[in-house]
PDB file of C-alpha atoms in Angstrom:
ATOM      1  CA  SER A   1      34.202  36.114   6.091  1.00  0.00           C
ATOM      2  CA  ILE A   2      32.615  33.133   7.848  1.00  0.00           C
ATOM      3  CA  PHE A   3      34.679  33.600  10.578  1.00  0.00           C
ATOM      4  CA  LYS A   4      32.508  36.511  11.770  1.00  0.00           C
ATOM      5  CA  LEU A   5      29.959  34.652  12.607  1.00  0.00           C
ATOM      6  CA  VAL A   6      32.164  33.350  15.214  1.00  0.00           C
ATOM      7  CA  THR A   7      33.032  37.494  15.970  1.00  0.00           C
ATOM      8  CA  ALA A   8      29.698  38.007  16.366  1.00  0.00           C
ATOM      9  CA  THR A   9      28.888  35.798  18.881  1.00  0.00           C
ATOM     10  CA  ALA A  10      32.150  36.332  20.755  1.00  0.00           C
ATOM     11  CA  GLY A  11      30.887  39.865  21.313  1.00  0.00           C
ATOM     12  CA  LEU A  12      28.143  40.152  22.449  1.00  0.00           C
ATOM     13  CA  GLU A  13      28.168  37.088  24.875  1.00  0.00           C
ATOM     14  CA  GLU A  14      31.638  38.868  26.256  1.00  0.00           C
ATOM     15  CA  GLU A  15      28.990  42.233  26.080  1.00  0.00           C
ATOM     16  CA  LYS A  16      31.406  44.337  23.388  1.00  0.00           C
ATOM     17  CA  ILE A  17      28.211  45.208  21.839  1.00  0.00           C
ATOM     18  CA  SER A  18      24.833  45.631  21.210  1.00  0.00           C
ATOM     19  CA  PRO A  19      22.546  44.861  18.878  1.00  0.00           C
ATOM     20  CA  SER A  20      21.270  48.756  17.890  1.00  0.00           C
ATOM     21  CA  MET A  21      24.468  50.355  18.477  1.00  0.00           C
ATOM     22  CA  VAL A  22      25.542  51.648  14.896  1.00  0.00           C
ATOM     23  CA  ILE A  23      28.958  51.794  13.644  1.00  0.00           C
ATOM     24  CA  ASN A  24      29.937  53.593  10.524  1.00  0.00           C
ATOM     25  CA  CYS A  25      31.791  52.039   7.598  1.00  0.00           C
ATOM     26  CA  PRO A  26      33.886  54.637   5.486  1.00  0.00           C
ATOM     27  CA  GLY A  27      34.895  52.179   3.675  1.00  0.00           C
ATOM     28  CA  GLY A  28      37.468  50.662   5.559  1.00  0.00           C
ATOM     29  CA  LEU A  29      39.767  51.420   9.523  1.00  0.00           C
ATOM     30  CA  GLN A  30      43.211  52.450   9.837  1.00  0.00           C
ATOM     31  CA  VAL A  31      44.350  50.311  12.681  1.00  0.00           C
ATOM     32  CA  GLY A  32      48.054  51.431  13.586  1.00  0.00           C
ATOM     33  CA  LYS A  33      49.784  52.304  10.167  1.00  0.00           C
ATOM     34  CA  ARG A  34      47.880  49.891   7.776  1.00  0.00           C
ATOM     35  CA  PHE A  35      44.701  51.304   6.040  1.00  0.00           C
ATOM     36  CA  PHE A  36      42.750  47.952   6.200  1.00  0.00           C
ATOM     37  CA  ARG A  37      40.344  48.005   3.535  1.00  0.00           C
ATOM     38  CA  CYS A  38      36.241  46.988   3.404  1.00  0.00           C
ATOM     39  CA  TRP A  39      35.198  45.119   0.769  1.00  0.00           C
ATOM     40  CA  ARG A  40      32.633  48.564  -0.094  1.00  0.00           C
ATOM     41  CA  ARG A  41      31.271  51.620   2.088  1.00  0.00           C
ATOM     42  CA  HIS A  42      28.293  50.706   3.783  1.00  0.00           C
ATOM     43  CA  GLY A  43      28.043  53.774   5.939  1.00  0.00           C
ATOM     44  CA  GLY A  44      26.317  53.521   9.361  1.00  0.00           C
ATOM     45  CA  VAL A  45      25.197  49.425  10.165  1.00  0.00           C
ATOM     46  CA  ASN A  46      24.120  47.845  13.070  1.00  0.00           C
ATOM     47  CA  PHE A  47      24.591  44.024  14.701  1.00  0.00           C
ATOM     48  CA  ILE A  48      22.230  42.459  11.850  1.00  0.00           C
ATOM     49  CA  SER A  49      22.930  44.661   8.747  1.00  0.00           C
ATOM     50  CA  ALA A  50      26.836  43.916   9.828  1.00  0.00           C
ATOM     51  CA  ILE A  51      26.356  40.084   9.702  1.00  0.00           C
ATOM     52  CA  GLU A  52      23.685  40.623   5.815  1.00  0.00           C
ATOM     53  CA  GLN A  53      26.237  42.916   4.106  1.00  0.00           C
ATOM     54  CA  SER A  54      29.395  41.204   5.867  1.00  0.00           C
ATOM     55  CA  CYS A  55      31.066  44.522   6.857  1.00  0.00           C
ATOM     56  CA  ASP A  56      34.209  44.019   7.682  1.00  0.00           C
ATOM     57  CA  THR A  57      34.602  47.768   8.971  1.00  0.00           C
ATOM     58  CA  TYR A  58      32.717  46.942  11.701  1.00  0.00           C
ATOM     59  CA  PHE A  59      33.978  43.658  12.830  1.00  0.00           C
ATOM     60  CA  TYR A  60      37.666  44.930  12.120  1.00  0.00           C
ATOM     61  CA  ARG A  61      35.844  47.534  15.387  1.00  0.00           C
ATOM     62  CA  LEU A  62      34.524  44.930  17.417  1.00  0.00           C
ATOM     63  CA  GLY A  63      37.238  41.706  16.751  1.00  0.00           C
ATOM     64  CA  LEU A  64      39.270  45.263  18.510  1.00  0.00           C
ATOM     65  CA  LEU A  65      37.119  45.409  21.583  1.00  0.00           C
ATOM     66  CA  LEU A  66      36.920  42.091  22.196  1.00  0.00           C
ATOM     67  CA  GLY A  67      40.901  40.834  21.723  1.00  0.00           C
ATOM     68  CA  PRO A  68      42.961  37.607  21.035  1.00  0.00           C
ATOM     69  CA  GLU A  69      42.271  35.866  23.723  1.00  0.00           C
ATOM     70  CA  LYS A  70      38.375  36.479  22.693  1.00  0.00           C
ATOM     71  CA  LEU A  71      38.867  35.247  20.214  1.00  0.00           C
ATOM     72  CA  SER A  72      40.821  32.322  20.299  1.00  0.00           C
ATOM     73  CA  LYS A  73      38.601  31.422  22.630  1.00  0.00           C
ATOM     74  CA  TRP A  74      35.154  31.515  21.038  1.00  0.00           C
ATOM     75  CA  ALA A  75      36.643  30.246  17.756  1.00  0.00           C
ATOM     76  CA  ARG A  76      37.477  26.762  20.398  1.00  0.00           C
ATOM     77  CA  LYS A  77      34.464  26.697  21.615  1.00  0.00           C
ATOM     78  CA  PHE A  78      33.238  26.793  17.729  1.00  0.00           C
ATOM     79  CA  GLY A  79      35.944  23.725  17.345  1.00  0.00           C
ATOM     80  CA  LEU A  80      38.272  25.504  14.621  1.00  0.00           C
ATOM     81  CA  GLY A  81      41.410  25.264  15.142  1.00  0.00           C
ATOM     82  CA  MET A  82      41.347  21.322  16.049  1.00  0.00           C
ATOM     83  CA  LYS A  83      39.806  17.743  14.766  1.00  0.00           C
ATOM     84  CA  THR A  84      36.111  16.934  14.653  1.00  0.00           C
ATOM     85  CA  GLY A  85      37.182  13.161  15.413  1.00  0.00           C
ATOM     86  CA  ILE A  86      35.108  12.388  12.515  1.00  0.00           C
ATOM     87  CA  ILE A  87      36.191   8.486  11.028  1.00  0.00           C
ATOM     88  CA  LEU A  88      38.235   9.109   8.593  1.00  0.00           C
ATOM     89  CA  PRO A  89      42.297   9.493   8.164  1.00  0.00           C
ATOM     90  CA  GLY A  90      43.315  12.258   7.265  1.00  0.00           C
ATOM     91  CA  GLU A  91      41.274  15.248   9.165  1.00  0.00           C
ATOM     92  CA  ALA A  92      43.412  18.242   9.127  1.00  0.00           C
ATOM     93  CA  SER A  93      42.858  19.924  11.894  1.00  0.00           C
ATOM     94  CA  GLY A  94      43.273  24.206  11.045  1.00  0.00           C
ATOM     95  CA  PHE A  95      44.828  26.294  13.379  1.00  0.00           C
ATOM     96  CA  ILE A  96      43.361  29.408  15.608  1.00  0.00           C
ATOM     97  CA  ALA A  97      46.692  31.805  16.370  1.00  0.00           C
ATOM     98  CA  ASP A  98      46.846  33.804  19.730  1.00  0.00           C
ATOM     99  CA  GLU A  99      49.434  35.860  21.648  1.00  0.00           C
ATOM    100  CA  LYS A 100      52.146  34.029  23.096  1.00  0.00           C
ATOM    101  CA  TRP A 101      51.856  30.877  20.161  1.00  0.00           C
ATOM    102  CA  LYS A 102      53.385  34.200  18.041  1.00  0.00           C
ATOM    103  CA  LYS A 103      55.793  35.068  20.530  1.00  0.00           C
ATOM    104  CA  ARG A 104      57.564  31.121  20.167  1.00  0.00           C
ATOM    105  CA  THR A 105      57.181  31.048  16.661  1.00  0.00           C
ATOM    106  CA  TYR A 106      58.099  34.544  15.188  1.00  0.00           C
ATOM    107  CA  GLY A 107      59.493  36.052  18.343  1.00  0.00           C
ATOM    108  CA  GLU A 108      57.400  38.981  17.441  1.00  0.00           C
ATOM    109  CA  ILE A 109      54.218  40.409  19.789  1.00  0.00           C
ATOM    110  CA  TRP A 110      50.389  40.406  18.441  1.00  0.00           C
ATOM    111  CA  TYR A 111      50.068  43.920  16.654  1.00  0.00           C
ATOM    112  CA  ALA A 112      46.828  45.469  16.740  1.00  0.00           C
ATOM    113  CA  GLY A 113      46.695  45.211  12.825  1.00  0.00           C
ATOM    114  CA  ASP A 114      46.742  41.141  13.402  1.00  0.00           C
ATOM    115  CA  THR A 115      43.814  41.480  15.807  1.00  0.00           C
ATOM    116  CA  ALA A 116      42.156  43.106  13.121  1.00  0.00           C
ATOM    117  CA  ASN A 117      42.353  40.659  10.347  1.00  0.00           C
ATOM    118  CA  MET A 118      41.754  37.924  12.850  1.00  0.00           C
ATOM    119  CA  ALA A 119      38.221  39.446  13.174  1.00  0.00           C
ATOM    120  CA  VAL A 120      37.090  38.344   9.951  1.00  0.00           C
ATOM    121  CA  GLY A 121      39.014  34.930   9.505  1.00  0.00           C
ATOM    122  CA  GLN A 122      42.042  35.961   7.861  1.00  0.00           C
ATOM    123  CA  GLY A 123      45.557  36.075   8.834  1.00  0.00           C
ATOM    124  CA  PHE A 124      47.068  33.007  10.781  1.00  0.00           C
ATOM    125  CA  THR A 125      43.263  31.692  10.641  1.00  0.00           C
ATOM    126  CA  GLN A 126      42.718  28.500   8.915  1.00  0.00           C
ATOM    127  CA  PHE A 127      39.834  25.798   9.600  1.00  0.00           C
ATOM    128  CA  THR A 128      38.637  23.218   7.697  1.00  0.00           C
ATOM    129  CA  PRO A 129      34.466  23.168   5.507  1.00  0.00           C
ATOM    130  CA  LEU A 130      33.989  19.936   7.912  1.00  0.00           C
ATOM    131  CA  GLN A 131      34.850  22.079  10.869  1.00  0.00           C
ATOM    132  CA  ALA A 132      32.712  25.565   9.381  1.00  0.00           C
ATOM    133  CA  CYS A 133      29.857  22.509   8.772  1.00  0.00           C
ATOM    134  CA  ARG A 134      29.631  22.216  12.135  1.00  0.00           C
ATOM    135  CA  MET A 135      30.672  25.843  13.678  1.00  0.00           C
ATOM    136  CA  VAL A 136      27.163  26.819  11.513  1.00  0.00           C
ATOM    137  CA  SER A 137      25.214  23.570  12.726  1.00  0.00           C
ATOM    138  CA  VAL A 138      25.578  25.554  16.388  1.00  0.00           C
ATOM    139  CA  PHE A 139      23.471  27.988  15.255  1.00  0.00           C
ATOM    140  CA  ALA A 140      20.603  25.371  13.553  1.00  0.00           C
ATOM    141  CA  ASN A 141      21.070  22.614  16.572  1.00  0.00           C
ATOM    142  CA  GLY A 142      20.121  25.407  19.837  1.00  0.00           C
ATOM    143  CA  GLY A 143      23.695  25.759  20.632  1.00  0.00           C
ATOM    144  CA  TYR A 144      25.823  22.319  20.680  1.00  0.00           C
ATOM    145  CA  LEU A 145      28.822  21.896  19.075  1.00  0.00           C
ATOM    146  CA  VAL A 146      28.467  17.968  17.444  1.00  0.00           C
ATOM    147  CA  LYS A 147      30.747  15.356  16.417  1.00  0.00           C
ATOM    148  CA  PRO A 148      30.270  14.453  12.893  1.00  0.00           C
ATOM    149  CA  ILE A 149      28.846  10.934  11.977  1.00  0.00           C
ATOM    150  CA  ILE A 150      29.083   8.565   8.885  1.00  0.00           C
ATOM    151  CA  LEU A 151      28.348   6.116  10.084  1.00  0.00           C
ATOM    152  CA  LEU A 152      24.549   4.390  11.223  1.00  0.00           C
ATOM    153  CA  GLY A 153      24.420   3.694  14.696  1.00  0.00           C
ATOM    154  CA  GLU A 154      27.409   5.442  15.464  1.00  0.00           C
ATOM    155  CA  LYS A 155      27.712   7.256  19.346  1.00  0.00           C
ATOM    156  CA  GLU A 156      26.836  10.615  18.393  1.00  0.00           C
ATOM    157  CA  GLU A 157      28.326  13.546  21.122  1.00  0.00           C
ATOM    158  CA  LYS A 158      27.275  17.176  21.189  1.00  0.00           C
ATOM    159  CA  VAL A 159      28.429  19.490  23.346  1.00  0.00           C
ATOM    160  CA  PRO A 160      26.731  22.545  24.033  1.00  0.00           C
ATOM    161  CA  ILE A 161      29.262  25.697  23.831  1.00  0.00           C
ATOM    162  CA  GLY A 162      27.402  28.242  26.234  1.00  0.00           C
ATOM    163  CA  ILE A 163      25.900  30.605  23.645  1.00  0.00           C
ATOM    164  CA  SER A 164      22.454  32.159  25.121  1.00  0.00           C
ATOM    165  CA  SER A 165      19.232  32.017  23.307  1.00  0.00           C
ATOM    166  CA  SER A 166      18.926  35.876  22.432  1.00  0.00           C
ATOM    167  CA  THR A 167      22.968  35.922  20.812  1.00  0.00           C
ATOM    168  CA  MET A 168      21.350  31.969  19.086  1.00  0.00           C
ATOM    169  CA  GLU A 169      18.070  34.524  17.537  1.00  0.00           C
ATOM    170  CA  LEU A 170      20.210  37.378  16.872  1.00  0.00           C
ATOM    171  CA  ILE A 171      23.353  36.018  14.694  1.00  0.00           C
ATOM    172  CA  LYS A 172      19.857  33.315  13.131  1.00  0.00           C
ATOM    173  CA  GLU A 173      18.053  37.021  11.990  1.00  0.00           C
ATOM    174  CA  GLY A 174      21.673  38.407  10.943  1.00  0.00           C
ATOM    175  CA  MET A 175      22.278  35.446   8.571  1.00  0.00           C
ATOM    176  CA  LYS A 176      18.299  34.888   7.426  1.00  0.00           C
ATOM    177  CA  GLU A 177      18.680  38.619   5.778  1.00  0.00           C
ATOM    178  CA  VAL A 178      22.446  37.374   4.410  1.00  0.00           C
ATOM    179  CA  VAL A 179      19.682  35.305   2.022  1.00  0.00           C
ATOM    180  CA  MET A 180      16.821  37.053   2.940  1.00  0.00           C
ATOM    181  CA  GLY A 181      17.279  40.578   3.273  1.00  0.00           C
ATOM    182  CA  SER A 182      17.084  43.102   0.498  1.00  0.00           C
ATOM    183  CA  ASN A 183      20.374  44.013   0.712  1.00  0.00           C
ATOM    184  CA  GLY A 184      22.029  39.759   1.087  1.00  0.00           C
ATOM    185  CA  THR A 185      25.254  38.582  -0.042  1.00  0.00           C
ATOM    186  CA  ALA A 186      23.718  35.972  -1.186  1.00  0.00           C
ATOM    187  CA  SER A 187      20.014  35.998  -1.892  1.00  0.00           C
ATOM    188  CA  ILE A 188      21.161  34.262  -5.018  1.00  0.00           C
ATOM    189  CA  ALA A 189      20.478  31.585  -2.393  1.00  0.00           C
ATOM    190  CA  ARG A 190      17.252  31.884  -2.191  1.00  0.00           C
ATOM    191  CA  ILE A 191      14.983  29.107  -2.609  1.00  0.00           C
ATOM    192  CA  LYS A 192      10.979  29.613  -3.323  1.00  0.00           C
ATOM    193  CA  GLY A 193       8.994  28.596   0.115  1.00  0.00           C
ATOM    194  CA  ILE A 194      11.822  27.701   2.204  1.00  0.00           C
ATOM    195  CA  SER A 195      13.890  30.091   4.565  1.00  0.00           C
ATOM    196  CA  VAL A 196      17.737  30.505   4.299  1.00  0.00           C
ATOM    197  CA  ALA A 197      20.437  31.359   6.698  1.00  0.00           C
ATOM    198  CA  GLY A 198      23.900  31.614   5.580  1.00  0.00           C
ATOM    199  CA  LYS A 199      27.195  33.628   5.459  1.00  0.00           C
ATOM    200  CA  THR A 200      29.228  34.528   2.410  1.00  0.00           C
ATOM    201  CA  GLY A 201      32.730  34.307   2.912  1.00  0.00           C
ATOM    202  CA  SER A 202      35.895  35.287  -0.123  1.00  0.00           C
ATOM    203  CA  ALA A 203      39.164  34.530   1.927  1.00  0.00           C
ATOM    204  CA  GLN A 204      42.150  35.506   0.880  1.00  0.00           C
ATOM    205  CA  ASP A 205      44.538  32.772   0.812  1.00  0.00           C
ATOM    206  CA  PRO A 206      48.860  34.218  -0.666  1.00  0.00           C
ATOM    207  CA  PRO A 207      50.277  33.854  -3.045  1.00  0.00           C
ATOM    208  CA  ARG A 208      47.173  33.198  -4.700  1.00  0.00           C
ATOM    209  CA  LYS A 209      45.850  35.782  -6.282  1.00  0.00           C
ATOM    210  CA  LYS A 210      42.368  34.740  -6.444  1.00  0.00           C
ATOM    211  CA  THR A 211      40.259  34.194  -3.215  1.00  0.00           C
ATOM    212  CA  HIS A 212      38.852  31.227  -2.295  1.00  0.00           C
ATOM    213  CA  ALA A 213      34.113  31.145  -2.650  1.00  0.00           C
ATOM    214  CA  TRP A 214      33.337  29.932   1.532  1.00  0.00           C
ATOM    215  CA  PHE A 215      29.612  29.851   1.961  1.00  0.00           C
ATOM    216  CA  VAL A 216      27.937  28.217   5.159  1.00  0.00           C
ATOM    217  CA  CYS A 217      24.427  27.944   5.330  1.00  0.00           C
ATOM    218  CA  PHE A 218      21.181  25.903   7.245  1.00  0.00           C
ATOM    219  CA  ALA A 219      17.758  25.262   5.788  1.00  0.00           C
ATOM    220  CA  PRO A 220      14.693  26.116   6.840  1.00  0.00           C
ATOM    221  CA  VAL A 221      15.584  28.969   9.208  1.00  0.00           C
ATOM    222  CA  GLU A 222      12.578  27.841  11.130  1.00  0.00           C
ATOM    223  CA  ASN A 223      13.341  23.822  11.786  1.00  0.00           C
ATOM    224  CA  PRO A 224      16.693  23.209  10.589  1.00  0.00           C
ATOM    225  CA  ARG A 225      17.409  20.019   8.927  1.00  0.00           C
ATOM    226  CA  ILE A 226      20.534  20.573   7.428  1.00  0.00           C
ATOM    227  CA  ALA A 227      23.644  22.406   7.612  1.00  0.00           C
ATOM    228  CA  VAL A 228      25.360  22.993   4.215  1.00  0.00           C
ATOM    229  CA  SER A 229      28.855  23.966   3.787  1.00  0.00           C
ATOM    230  CA  VAL A 230      30.627  24.943   0.506  1.00  0.00           C
ATOM    231  CA  LEU A 231      34.842  25.612  -0.374  1.00  0.00           C
ATOM    232  CA  VAL A 232      35.163  26.262  -3.681  1.00  0.00           C
ATOM    233  CA  GLU A 233      39.513  26.916  -3.996  1.00  0.00           C
ATOM    234  CA  GLU A 234      39.930  30.253  -5.709  1.00  0.00           C
ATOM    235  CA  GLY A 235      37.310  30.345  -6.997  1.00  0.00           C
ATOM    236  CA  GLY A 236      36.701  34.253  -5.999  1.00  0.00           C
ATOM    237  CA  MET A 237      33.585  35.462  -4.414  1.00  0.00           C
ATOM    238  CA  GLY A 238      31.640  33.266  -1.806  1.00  0.00           C
ATOM    239  CA  GLY A 239      28.406  34.944  -3.206  1.00  0.00           C
ATOM    240  CA  ARG A 240      28.553  34.501  -6.791  1.00  0.00           C
ATOM    241  CA  VAL A 241      30.324  30.621  -6.435  1.00  0.00           C
ATOM    242  CA  ALA A 242      29.832  29.474  -3.660  1.00  0.00           C
ATOM    243  CA  ALA A 243      26.062  29.875  -3.058  1.00  0.00           C
ATOM    244  CA  PRO A 244      24.935  29.002  -5.604  1.00  0.00           C
ATOM    245  CA  ILE A 245      26.257  24.953  -4.915  1.00  0.00           C
ATOM    246  CA  ALA A 246      24.790  25.130  -2.018  1.00  0.00           C
ATOM    247  CA  LYS A 247      21.672  26.029  -3.190  1.00  0.00           C
ATOM    248  CA  LYS A 248      21.644  23.057  -5.330  1.00  0.00           C
ATOM    249  CA  VAL A 249      21.880  20.705  -1.853  1.00  0.00           C
ATOM    250  CA  LEU A 250      19.625  22.219  -0.258  1.00  0.00           C
ATOM    251  CA  GLU A 251      17.279  22.147  -2.803  1.00  0.00           C
ATOM    252  CA  ALA A 252      17.597  18.239  -3.423  1.00  0.00           C
ATOM    253  CA  ALA A 253      17.673  17.829   0.593  1.00  0.00           C
ATOM    254  CA  LEU A 254      14.701  19.553   1.046  1.00  0.00           C
ATOM    255  CA  LEU A 255      12.294  19.675  -2.256  1.00  0.00           C
ATOM    256  CA  SER A 256      12.959  16.130  -3.235  1.00  0.00           C
ATOM    257  CA  PRO A 257      10.685  13.651  -3.171  1.00  0.00           C
ATOM    258  CA  ALA A 258      12.292  11.311  -2.079  1.00  0.00           C
ATOM    259  CA  ASN A 259      12.963  13.038   0.965  1.00  0.00           C
ATOM    260  CA  HIS A 260       8.960  13.774   1.932  1.00  0.00           C
TER     261      HIS A 260
END
């Protein structure tokens, strides 16, 4: 579900949805012959509450409005499915699928169900925790995709990915509600005196039975100093398992006397 940040950005930038538009979530969405379930029945949700509550139904619908080409385009703008260029050996690239790849690889057309899956980060989509951290840092740093560095003096590189300031603010507002809102999926990550913006995820990875727990975040929202990505393989729910780990990292970085 952390991929929903990509879908949300694409939806606004491609003008497929307005922030005030309300979509009803009855607990899922029928796509072709399959019923795609939401993790709960949310009722009416708008852009901000869909991010806050991580409503799958909202993002299934938004993904279908966008289509696979635009989803793939924006995923790659955020650096997903490609190496970051960090100077460490063995970096994985991840993978972002598209219609041509599926036809070439499987000899099959791209189905609407593939798009619904992609919109919530499932299906063929693969990316690394480092790519996820770089993705969330785009919202923290004003819209730039940065190359991770590990050595002082290493050349810093950043590229604007082309997000409007209004879209940036709406995504940040939704992410803040994930942690600070009354219905947020990561209220466990709240820190007294610090505003935190985040997004939870629980990624299915068959044949493994338990989901991978994800959480990405940055803080403080008003003047971001740190972005964090946590993945716990087969950890279960992101809000319950990954978010508390990220909270400890944020506390160490922002509340430790050595960092003031």
